Amino acid sequence: MPGTNVTFIAGEIKNPQRNIGLSLFLGTLIVAVVYSSTNVMYTAVLPVEDIAHAAKDRVAVTAANVIFEMWGPPLLR
């Protein structure tokens, strides 16, 4: 569990009260931005019907087929 390791490293960090909180906030923010950007990309590239009925529920593979179709064979149909 990553959250339990924070207490062990707090003694090794300069200004842990500021830096640990900042790193937790920034890490969560980065994950949220990547997740949101990925979902915006899916909706920009694929119609809603293709997202709803993606083969084996793999929307990323369906989006990759649309984006990179000129460079190779279709992935996982």
mmCIF file of N, CA and C in Angstrom, residues 3-68:
data_model
loop_
_atom_site.group_PDB
_atom_site.id
_atom_site.type_symbol
_atom_site.label_atom_id
_atom_site.label_comp_id
_atom_site.label_asym_id
_atom_site.label_seq_id
_atom_site.Cartn_x
_atom_site.Cartn_y
_atom_site.Cartn_z
ATOM 1 N N GLY A 3 0.189 4.381 0.494
ATOM 2 C CA GLY A 3 -0.095 5.361 1.534
ATOM 3 C C GLY A 3 0.615 5.074 2.843
ATOM 4 N N THR A 4 0.889 3.807 3.129
ATOM 5 C CA THR A 4 1.554 3.460 4.377
ATOM 6 C C THR A 4 3.043 3.772 4.338
ATOM 7 N N ASN A 5 3.616 3.848 3.163
ATOM 8 C CA ASN A 5 5.049 4.135 3.045
ATOM 9 C C ASN A 5 5.374 5.604 3.269
ATOM 10 N N VAL A 6 4.383 6.460 3.206
ATOM 11 C CA VAL A 6 4.617 7.891 3.373
ATOM 12 C C VAL A 6 5.176 8.182 4.756
ATOM 13 N N THR A 7 4.679 7.504 5.775
ATOM 14 C CA THR A 7 5.155 7.763 7.135
ATOM 15 C C THR A 7 6.610 7.365 7.305
ATOM 16 N N PHE A 8 7.060 6.366 6.581
ATOM 17 C CA PHE A 8 8.447 5.916 6.702
ATOM 18 C C PHE A 8 9.422 6.887 6.039
ATOM 19 N N ILE A 9 9.014 7.524 4.959
ATOM 20 C CA ILE A 9 9.924 8.423 4.261
ATOM 21 C C ILE A 9 9.835 9.865 4.768
ATOM 22 N N ALA A 10 8.875 10.163 5.616
ATOM 23 C CA ALA A 10 8.691 11.543 6.090
ATOM 24 C C ALA A 10 9.935 12.059 6.802
ATOM 25 N N GLY A 11 10.651 11.196 7.513
ATOM 26 C CA GLY A 11 11.862 11.621 8.208
ATOM 27 C C GLY A 11 13.029 11.889 7.282
ATOM 28 N N GLU A 12 12.969 11.418 6.054
ATOM 29 C CA GLU A 12 14.054 11.574 5.089
ATOM 30 C C GLU A 12 13.888 12.801 4.194
ATOM 31 N N ILE A 13 12.730 13.429 4.243
ATOM 32 C CA ILE A 13 12.422 14.520 3.324
ATOM 33 C C ILE A 13 12.598 15.865 4.023
ATOM 34 N N LYS A 14 13.135 16.819 3.271
ATOM 35 C CA LYS A 14 13.198 18.182 3.787
ATOM 36 C C LYS A 14 11.812 18.796 3.693
ATOM 37 N N ASN A 15 11.361 19.403 4.758
ATOM 38 C CA ASN A 15 10.044 20.037 4.836
ATOM 39 C C ASN A 15 8.922 19.065 4.447
ATOM 40 N N PRO A 16 8.765 17.956 5.188
ATOM 41 C CA PRO A 16 7.786 16.938 4.816
ATOM 42 C C PRO A 16 6.336 17.418 4.869
ATOM 43 N N GLN A 17 6.027 18.365 5.746
ATOM 44 C CA GLN A 17 4.648 18.838 5.843
ATOM 45 C C GLN A 17 4.193 19.473 4.533
ATOM 46 N N ARG A 18 5.084 20.166 3.870
ATOM 47 C CA ARG A 18 4.748 20.799 2.595
ATOM 48 C C ARG A 18 4.898 19.807 1.442
ATOM 49 N N ASN A 19 6.019 19.100 1.390
ATOM 50 C CA ASN A 19 6.348 18.283 0.224
ATOM 51 C C ASN A 19 5.485 17.030 0.082
ATOM 52 N N ILE A 20 5.140 16.385 1.171
ATOM 53 C CA ILE A 20 4.309 15.180 1.068
ATOM 54 C C ILE A 20 2.908 15.551 0.608
ATOM 55 N N GLY A 21 2.352 16.591 1.195
ATOM 56 C CA GLY A 21 1.027 17.034 0.762
ATOM 57 C C GLY A 21 1.015 17.481 -0.688
ATOM 58 N N LEU A 22 2.049 18.215 -1.074
ATOM 59 C CA LEU A 22 2.158 18.684 -2.451
ATOM 60 C C LEU A 22 2.302 17.513 -3.423
ATOM 61 N N SER A 23 3.108 16.534 -3.068
ATOM 62 C CA SER A 23 3.292 15.386 -3.961
ATOM 63 C C SER A 23 2.015 14.558 -4.080
ATOM 64 N N LEU A 24 1.276 14.403 -2.998
ATOM 65 C CA LEU A 24 0.001 13.678 -3.067
ATOM 66 C C LEU A 24 -0.995 14.435 -3.940
ATOM 67 N N PHE A 25 -1.055 15.742 -3.772
ATOM 68 C CA PHE A 25 -1.966 16.558 -4.586
ATOM 69 C C PHE A 25 -1.581 16.495 -6.060
ATOM 70 N N LEU A 26 -0.296 16.718 -6.361
ATOM 71 C CA LEU A 26 0.141 16.731 -7.753
ATOM 72 C C LEU A 26 -0.011 15.356 -8.413
ATOM 73 N N GLY A 27 0.281 14.308 -7.676
ATOM 74 C CA GLY A 27 0.107 12.963 -8.222
ATOM 75 C C GLY A 27 -1.344 12.682 -8.575
ATOM 76 N N THR A 28 -2.248 13.053 -7.687
ATOM 77 C CA THR A 28 -3.674 12.870 -7.951
ATOM 78 C C THR A 28 -4.132 13.735 -9.117
ATOM 79 N N LEU A 29 -3.643 14.967 -9.179
ATOM 80 C CA LEU A 29 -4.001 15.873 -10.268
ATOM 81 C C LEU A 29 -3.520 15.332 -11.618
ATOM 82 N N ILE A 30 -2.297 14.831 -11.664
ATOM 83 C CA ILE A 30 -1.751 14.287 -12.916
ATOM 84 C C ILE A 30 -2.559 13.092 -13.389
ATOM 85 N N VAL A 31 -2.901 12.192 -12.480
ATOM 86 C CA VAL A 31 -3.710 11.016 -12.849
ATOM 87 C C VAL A 31 -5.082 11.451 -13.357
ATOM 88 N N ALA A 32 -5.704 12.424 -12.701
ATOM 89 C CA ALA A 32 -7.020 12.908 -13.127
ATOM 90 C C ALA A 32 -6.955 13.556 -14.501
ATOM 91 N N VAL A 33 -5.899 14.328 -14.784
ATOM 92 C CA VAL A 33 -5.753 14.972 -16.089
ATOM 93 C C VAL A 33 -5.528 13.936 -17.186
ATOM 94 N N VAL A 34 -4.685 12.950 -16.927
ATOM 95 C CA VAL A 34 -4.445 11.896 -17.925
ATOM 96 C C VAL A 34 -5.720 11.107 -18.194
ATOM 97 N N TYR A 35 -6.455 10.755 -17.141
ATOM 98 C CA TYR A 35 -7.704 10.004 -17.286
ATOM 99 C C TYR A 35 -8.733 10.814 -18.076
ATOM 100 N N SER A 36 -8.895 12.075 -17.723
ATOM 101 C CA SER A 36 -9.868 12.928 -18.414
ATOM 102 C C SER A 36 -9.471 13.145 -19.870
ATOM 103 N N SER A 37 -8.191 13.374 -20.118
ATOM 104 C CA SER A 37 -7.713 13.575 -21.494
ATOM 105 C C SER A 37 -7.940 12.334 -22.339
ATOM 106 N N THR A 38 -7.722 11.184 -21.760
ATOM 107 C CA THR A 38 -7.945 9.931 -22.479
ATOM 108 C C THR A 38 -9.410 9.785 -22.862
ATOM 109 N N ASN A 39 -10.305 10.087 -21.946
ATOM 110 C CA ASN A 39 -11.732 9.976 -22.244
ATOM 111 C C ASN A 39 -12.190 11.017 -23.258
ATOM 112 N N VAL A 40 -11.625 12.211 -23.221
ATOM 113 C CA VAL A 40 -11.945 13.225 -24.236
ATOM 114 C C VAL A 40 -11.472 12.748 -25.605
ATOM 115 N N MET A 41 -10.284 12.148 -25.651
ATOM 116 C CA MET A 41 -9.771 11.618 -26.907
ATOM 117 C C MET A 41 -10.684 10.518 -27.448
ATOM 118 N N TYR A 42 -11.153 9.630 -26.583
ATOM 119 C CA TYR A 42 -12.060 8.571 -27.032
ATOM 120 C C TYR A 42 -13.306 9.160 -27.673
ATOM 121 N N THR A 43 -13.903 10.160 -27.019
ATOM 122 C CA THR A 43 -15.133 10.735 -27.559
ATOM 123 C C THR A 43 -14.873 11.576 -28.809
ATOM 124 N N ALA A 44 -13.662 12.102 -28.969
ATOM 125 C CA ALA A 44 -13.339 12.871 -30.165
ATOM 126 C C ALA A 44 -13.082 11.954 -31.363
ATOM 127 N N VAL A 45 -12.535 10.781 -31.117
ATOM 128 C CA VAL A 45 -12.138 9.872 -32.197
ATOM 129 C C VAL A 45 -13.258 8.913 -32.588
ATOM 130 N N LEU A 46 -14.040 8.469 -31.620
ATOM 131 C CA LEU A 46 -15.042 7.434 -31.860
ATOM 132 C C LEU A 46 -16.457 7.958 -31.652
ATOM 133 N N PRO A 47 -17.393 7.478 -32.464
ATOM 134 C CA PRO A 47 -18.795 7.766 -32.164
ATOM 135 C C PRO A 47 -19.221 7.001 -30.899
ATOM 136 N N VAL A 48 -20.242 7.491 -30.243
ATOM 137 C CA VAL A 48 -20.695 6.886 -28.983
ATOM 138 C C VAL A 48 -21.069 5.416 -29.182
ATOM 139 N N GLU A 49 -21.631 5.097 -30.335
ATOM 140 C CA GLU A 49 -22.018 3.709 -30.613
ATOM 141 C C GLU A 49 -20.802 2.778 -30.622
ATOM 142 N N ASP A 50 -19.688 3.221 -31.179
ATOM 143 C CA ASP A 50 -18.468 2.404 -31.190
ATOM 144 C C ASP A 50 -17.873 2.264 -29.791
ATOM 145 N N ILE A 51 -17.993 3.295 -28.983
ATOM 146 C CA ILE A 51 -17.516 3.197 -27.601
ATOM 147 C C ILE A 51 -18.362 2.195 -26.828
ATOM 148 N N ALA A 52 -19.669 2.246 -27.027
ATOM 149 C CA ALA A 52 -20.580 1.357 -26.302
ATOM 150 C C ALA A 52 -20.414 -0.102 -26.712
ATOM 151 N N HIS A 53 -20.063 -0.337 -27.972
ATOM 152 C CA HIS A 53 -19.993 -1.712 -28.478
ATOM 153 C C HIS A 53 -18.586 -2.087 -28.942
ATOM 154 N N ALA A 54 -17.580 -1.628 -28.246
ATOM 155 C CA ALA A 54 -16.197 -1.967 -28.594
ATOM 156 C C ALA A 54 -15.971 -3.465 -28.375
ATOM 157 N N ALA A 55 -15.183 -4.061 -29.246
ATOM 158 C CA ALA A 55 -14.896 -5.498 -29.135
ATOM 159 C C ALA A 55 -14.241 -5.804 -27.797
ATOM 160 N N LYS A 56 -14.812 -6.725 -27.068
ATOM 161 C CA LYS A 56 -14.308 -7.148 -25.754
ATOM 162 C C LYS A 56 -14.148 -5.969 -24.797
ATOM 163 N N ASP A 57 -14.952 -4.928 -24.972
ATOM 164 C CA ASP A 57 -14.922 -3.717 -24.136
ATOM 165 C C ASP A 57 -13.557 -3.030 -24.128
ATOM 166 N N ARG A 58 -12.826 -3.124 -25.209
ATOM 167 C CA ARG A 58 -11.503 -2.502 -25.318
ATOM 168 C C ARG A 58 -11.603 -1.255 -26.192
ATOM 169 N N VAL A 59 -11.983 -0.167 -25.563
ATOM 170 C CA VAL A 59 -12.182 1.089 -26.277
ATOM 171 C C VAL A 59 -10.851 1.639 -26.787
ATOM 172 N N ALA A 60 -9.789 1.474 -26.021
ATOM 173 C CA ALA A 60 -8.481 1.989 -26.436
ATOM 174 C C ALA A 60 -8.007 1.306 -27.718
ATOM 175 N N VAL A 61 -8.255 0.021 -27.846
ATOM 176 C CA VAL A 61 -7.849 -0.697 -29.057
ATOM 177 C C VAL A 61 -8.671 -0.215 -30.246
ATOM 178 N N THR A 62 -9.960 0.011 -30.032
ATOM 179 C CA THR A 62 -10.819 0.511 -31.101
ATOM 180 C C THR A 62 -10.367 1.901 -31.536
ATOM 181 N N ALA A 63 -10.020 2.749 -30.587
ATOM 182 C CA ALA A 63 -9.528 4.089 -30.913
ATOM 183 C C ALA A 63 -8.187 4.008 -31.647
ATOM 184 N N ALA A 64 -7.317 3.115 -31.226
ATOM 185 C CA ALA A 64 -6.024 2.952 -31.896
ATOM 186 C C ALA A 64 -6.210 2.477 -33.330
ATOM 187 N N ASN A 65 -7.199 1.612 -33.569
ATOM 188 C CA ASN A 65 -7.486 1.170 -34.933
ATOM 189 C C ASN A 65 -7.894 2.345 -35.814
ATOM 190 N N VAL A 66 -8.662 3.263 -35.257
ATOM 191 C CA VAL A 66 -9.098 4.425 -36.031
ATOM 192 C C VAL A 66 -7.939 5.390 -36.265
ATOM 193 N N ILE A 67 -7.148 5.647 -35.229
ATOM 194 C CA ILE A 67 -6.060 6.624 -35.327
ATOM 195 C C ILE A 67 -4.928 6.117 -36.215
ATOM 196 N N PHE A 68 -4.547 4.858 -36.051
ATOM 197 C CA PHE A 68 -3.367 4.322 -36.732
ATOM 198 C C PHE A 68 -3.695 3.352 -37.856
#
